[in-house]
Short mmCIF file of C-alpha atoms in Angstrom, two decimals:
data_model
loop_
_atom_site.label_atom_id
_atom_site.label_comp_id
_atom_site.label_asym_id
_atom_site.label_seq_id
_atom_site.Cartn_x
_atom_site.Cartn_y
_atom_site.Cartn_z
CA LEU A 3 -20.12 9.37 -3.48
CA CYS A 4 -23.68 10.67 -3.04
CA MET A 5 -24.12 8.28 -0.11
CA HIS A 6 -20.99 9.57 1.61
CA GLU A 7 -21.81 13.16 0.96
CA ALA A 8 -25.38 12.52 2.43
CA ALA A 9 -23.59 10.88 5.53
CA LEU A 10 -21.33 13.97 5.74
CA ASP A 11 -24.41 16.39 5.84
CA SER A 12 -26.20 14.21 8.59
CA THR A 13 -23.03 13.92 10.68
CA ILE A 14 -22.36 17.61 10.63
CA ALA A 15 -26.05 18.34 11.54
CA ARG A 16 -25.63 15.91 14.55
CA TYR A 17 -22.38 16.70 15.88
CA GLY A 18 -21.21 20.10 14.38
CA ASP A 19 -18.23 20.75 12.15
CA ASP A 20 -15.44 19.66 14.57
CA HIS A 21 -15.90 16.14 15.40
CA PRO A 22 -14.04 12.81 14.57
CA ASN A 23 -16.95 11.46 12.65
CA VAL A 24 -17.09 14.34 10.36
CA ALA A 25 -13.31 13.91 9.72
CA GLU A 26 -14.13 10.28 8.77
CA CYS A 27 -16.84 11.28 6.40
CA TYR A 28 -14.22 13.74 4.66
CA ASN A 29 -11.82 10.97 4.65
CA ASN A 30 -14.33 8.51 2.95
CA ILE A 31 -15.26 11.00 0.38
CA GLY A 32 -11.68 11.53 -0.38
CA MET A 33 -11.14 7.70 -0.85
CA VAL A 34 -13.89 7.79 -3.36
CA TYR A 35 -12.29 10.57 -5.38
CA ARG A 36 -8.93 8.91 -5.15
CA VAL A 37 -10.27 5.55 -6.61
CA GLN A 38 -11.97 7.69 -9.45
CA GLY A 39 -8.71 9.39 -10.24
CA GLU A 40 -9.89 12.88 -9.20
CA TYR A 41 -6.64 13.43 -7.31
CA ASP A 42 -7.05 17.27 -6.59
CA GLU A 43 -10.55 16.82 -5.14
CA ALA A 44 -9.16 13.79 -2.95
CA LEU A 45 -6.51 16.00 -1.59
CA VAL A 46 -9.11 18.68 -0.75
CA GLN A 47 -11.16 16.20 1.26
CA TYR A 48 -8.30 14.59 2.82
CA GLN A 49 -7.07 17.85 4.08
CA LYS A 50 -10.40 18.82 5.70
CA SER A 51 -10.15 15.54 7.50
CA LEU A 52 -6.51 16.13 8.52
CA GLU A 53 -7.29 19.58 9.87
CA ILE A 54 -10.31 18.30 12.09
CA ARG A 55 -8.25 15.31 13.11
CA ILE A 56 -5.47 17.52 14.39
CA ARG A 57 -7.83 19.96 16.26
CA VAL A 58 -9.99 17.39 17.77
CA LEU A 59 -7.67 14.36 18.40
CA GLY A 60 -4.28 16.22 18.62
CA PRO A 61 -1.23 15.88 16.39
CA ASP A 62 -0.19 12.56 17.46
CA SER A 63 -3.40 10.62 16.82
CA PRO A 64 -3.18 7.53 14.74
CA ASP A 65 -5.90 9.15 12.75
CA VAL A 66 -3.95 11.95 11.84
CA ALA A 67 -1.13 9.59 10.76
CA THR A 68 -3.64 7.91 8.59
CA SER A 69 -4.68 11.33 7.09
CA TYR A 70 -0.90 12.00 6.21
CA ASN A 71 -0.71 8.50 4.80
CA ASN A 72 -3.78 9.00 2.48
CA ILE A 73 -2.35 12.41 1.32
CA GLY A 74 0.77 10.80 0.62
CA SER A 75 -0.83 8.05 -1.41
CA VAL A 76 -2.56 10.75 -3.65
CA TYR A 77 0.85 12.61 -4.27
CA LYS A 78 2.29 9.29 -5.26
CA ALA A 79 -0.41 8.64 -7.73
CA GLN A 80 0.11 12.12 -9.13
CA GLY A 81 3.88 11.48 -9.52
CA LYS A 82 4.63 13.96 -6.94
CA TYR A 83 7.19 11.78 -5.09
CA ASN A 84 8.94 14.16 -2.95
CA GLU A 85 5.63 15.49 -1.71
CA ALA A 86 4.42 11.99 -1.02
CA LEU A 87 7.55 11.14 1.07
CA VAL A 88 7.09 14.17 3.19
CA GLN A 89 3.53 13.16 4.07
CA LEU A 90 4.40 9.45 4.49
CA GLN A 91 7.28 10.23 6.71
CA LYS A 92 5.02 12.31 8.91
CA SER A 93 2.72 9.28 9.07
CA LEU A 94 5.49 7.07 10.04
CA GLU A 95 6.96 9.31 12.68
CA ILE A 96 3.60 9.31 14.40
CA ARG A 97 2.95 5.66 14.20
CA ILE A 98 6.30 4.91 15.74
CA ARG A 99 5.75 7.44 18.70
CA VAL A 100 2.29 6.26 19.30
CA LEU A 101 1.94 2.47 18.29
CA GLY A 102 5.59 1.54 18.78
CA PRO A 103 8.23 0.50 16.16
CA ASP A 104 6.89 -3.10 15.81
CA SER A 105 3.33 -2.11 14.98
CA PRO A 106 2.00 -3.46 11.80
CA SER A 107 0.83 0.04 10.92
CA VAL A 108 4.58 0.91 11.05
CA ALA A 109 5.20 -1.89 8.56
CA THR A 110 2.64 -0.40 6.32
CA SER A 111 4.26 2.90 6.48
CA TYR A 112 7.69 1.45 5.44
CA ASN A 113 6.00 -0.44 2.71
CA ASN A 114 4.35 2.68 1.25
CA ILE A 115 7.68 4.71 1.67
CA GLY A 116 9.46 1.81 -0.40
CA ALA A 117 6.81 1.93 -3.07
CA VAL A 118 7.53 5.52 -3.61
CA TYR A 119 11.29 4.94 -3.73
CA LYS A 120 10.70 2.18 -6.39
CA ALA A 121 8.72 4.61 -8.39
CA GLN A 122 11.52 7.05 -8.15
CA GLY A 123 13.97 4.31 -9.43
CA LYS A 124 15.77 4.40 -6.00
CA HIS A 125 15.78 0.63 -5.84
CA ASN A 126 18.34 0.27 -3.00
CA GLU A 127 16.41 2.57 -0.75
CA ALA A 128 13.13 0.79 -1.71
CA LEU A 129 14.64 -2.57 -0.68
CA VAL A 130 15.63 -1.19 2.81
CA GLN A 131 12.11 0.06 3.32
CA HIS A 132 10.42 -3.23 2.23
CA GLN A 133 12.88 -5.24 4.30
CA LYS A 134 11.94 -3.31 7.45
CA SER A 135 8.28 -3.92 6.60
CA LEU A 136 8.90 -7.78 6.23
CA GLU A 137 10.90 -7.96 9.49
CA ILE A 138 8.10 -6.43 11.54
CA ASN A 139 5.31 -8.35 9.76
CA MET A 140 7.30 -11.52 10.36
CA CYS A 141 7.85 -10.80 14.12
CA VAL A 142 4.34 -9.54 14.75
CA LEU A 143 2.15 -11.50 12.33
CA GLY A 144 4.18 -14.83 12.06
CA CYS A 145 5.67 -16.26 8.91
CA ASP A 146 2.36 -17.48 7.25
CA HIS A 147 0.56 -14.31 6.88
CA GLN A 148 -0.74 -12.28 3.84
CA ALA A 149 1.21 -9.14 4.86
CA VAL A 150 4.36 -11.16 4.84
CA ALA A 151 3.63 -12.62 1.46
CA GLY A 152 3.11 -8.95 0.23
CA SER A 153 6.39 -7.84 1.62
CA TYR A 154 8.18 -10.75 -0.10
CA ASN A 155 6.12 -9.73 -3.43
CA ASN A 156 7.24 -6.24 -3.11
CA ILE A 157 10.98 -6.95 -2.42
CA GLY A 158 10.73 -9.43 -5.47
CA ILE A 159 9.31 -6.71 -7.62
CA VAL A 160 12.22 -4.31 -6.69
CA TYR A 161 14.68 -6.98 -7.54
CA SER A 162 12.95 -7.55 -10.96
CA ALA A 163 13.28 -3.74 -11.68
CA GLN A 164 16.99 -4.14 -10.88
CA ARG A 165 17.23 -7.02 -13.30
CA ASP A 166 18.26 -9.34 -10.49
CA ASP A 167 16.06 -12.05 -11.59
CA GLU A 168 17.54 -14.84 -9.21
CA ASN A 169 16.74 -12.89 -6.19
CA ALA A 170 13.38 -11.78 -7.73
CA LEU A 171 12.28 -15.32 -8.17
CA LEU A 172 13.47 -16.37 -4.73
CA GLN A 173 11.23 -13.60 -3.16
CA LEU A 174 8.29 -14.00 -5.50
CA GLN A 175 8.37 -17.88 -4.86
CA LYS A 176 8.26 -17.20 -1.12
CA SER A 177 5.35 -14.91 -1.57
CA ILE A 178 3.17 -17.33 -3.67
CA GLU A 179 3.74 -20.11 -1.33
CA ILE A 180 2.36 -18.34 1.75
CA LYS A 181 -0.53 -16.85 -0.50
CA ILE A 182 -1.61 -20.34 -1.52
CA LYS A 183 -1.24 -21.60 2.09
CA VAL A 184 -3.21 -18.73 3.54
CA LEU A 185 -5.79 -17.75 0.77
CA GLY A 186 -5.98 -20.89 -1.29
CA CYS A 187 -5.01 -21.68 -5.02
CA ASP A 188 -7.89 -19.69 -6.49
CA SER A 189 -7.11 -16.42 -4.99
CA MET A 190 -6.59 -13.13 -7.09
CA GLU A 191 -3.45 -12.52 -5.14
CA VAL A 192 -2.22 -15.95 -6.22
CA ALA A 193 -2.93 -14.99 -9.74
CA THR A 194 -1.01 -11.96 -9.31
CA SER A 195 1.93 -13.90 -8.14
CA HIS A 196 1.90 -16.22 -11.07
CA ASN A 197 1.87 -13.35 -13.48
CA ASN A 198 4.75 -11.65 -11.63
CA ILE A 199 6.89 -14.84 -11.74
CA GLY A 200 6.02 -15.36 -15.41
CA ASP A 201 7.28 -11.89 -16.26
CA VAL A 202 10.64 -12.58 -14.66
CA LEU A 203 10.95 -15.98 -16.41
CA ASN A 204 9.91 -14.51 -19.86
CA ARG A 205 12.56 -11.89 -19.39
CA GLN A 206 15.06 -14.76 -18.59
CA GLY A 207 14.16 -16.31 -21.87
CA ASP A 208 12.51 -19.31 -20.12
CA TYR A 209 9.32 -18.93 -22.23
CA GLU A 210 7.94 -22.45 -21.52
CA ASN A 211 7.68 -21.89 -17.88
CA ALA A 212 6.87 -18.30 -18.24
CA LEU A 213 3.81 -19.36 -20.28
CA LEU A 214 2.83 -21.89 -17.69
CA GLN A 215 2.74 -19.12 -14.99
CA HIS A 216 0.74 -16.83 -17.10
CA HIS A 217 -1.74 -19.53 -17.97
CA LYS A 218 -2.17 -20.24 -14.40
CA SER A 219 -2.78 -16.62 -13.62
CA LEU A 220 -5.33 -16.50 -16.45
CA GLU A 221 -7.02 -19.68 -15.30
CA ILE A 222 -7.58 -18.25 -11.80
CA ASN A 223 -8.84 -14.94 -13.33
CA LEU A 224 -11.30 -16.96 -15.48
CA ARG A 225 -12.63 -18.94 -12.54
CA VAL A 226 -12.71 -16.18 -10.07
#
């Protein structure tokens, strides 16, 4: 945090208050506060970044979309889901206009909106958003990409929340296969997938295979 604040001071001294680099400094400080769980202070910093970006870059800049996305992520962390959706929708609309409907950034927006719907317990709406994200990622990035694996994982998690274990396992298995192919067997992402699959199997009463998945997850965590 001290380094980011020092960078902010030197950037203002060099460029003045209204400059994209200053906005980036505020954004970086906001990210640190968000990670620390100091959400109100994160919002203050993200708002400063947003205001500069709108003035300097215009309201349809991809950086403005990023600011709305970041503010939305903080509201989600605070449990303010309606406020989060407002910000994430603004981000999505800018990204579609500026980057096109098939941009990976648009896929990210759909994913983030889906995560808020899941947190609200609106599982069908969440599935719609995650499916949109998956379709874009597959079209643009190809079938064997980490982002595609992430989409399958997110869809699987929603099915799991609905207690639709069959579909949950199907999606989670697709996710882990891609992760192993792309990241290798000892990736932390693979460990997370083993854990997610284990949770579903445990709920099904398949305790032997659930333990196998959780042990695989543990072994990766211990190695990595």
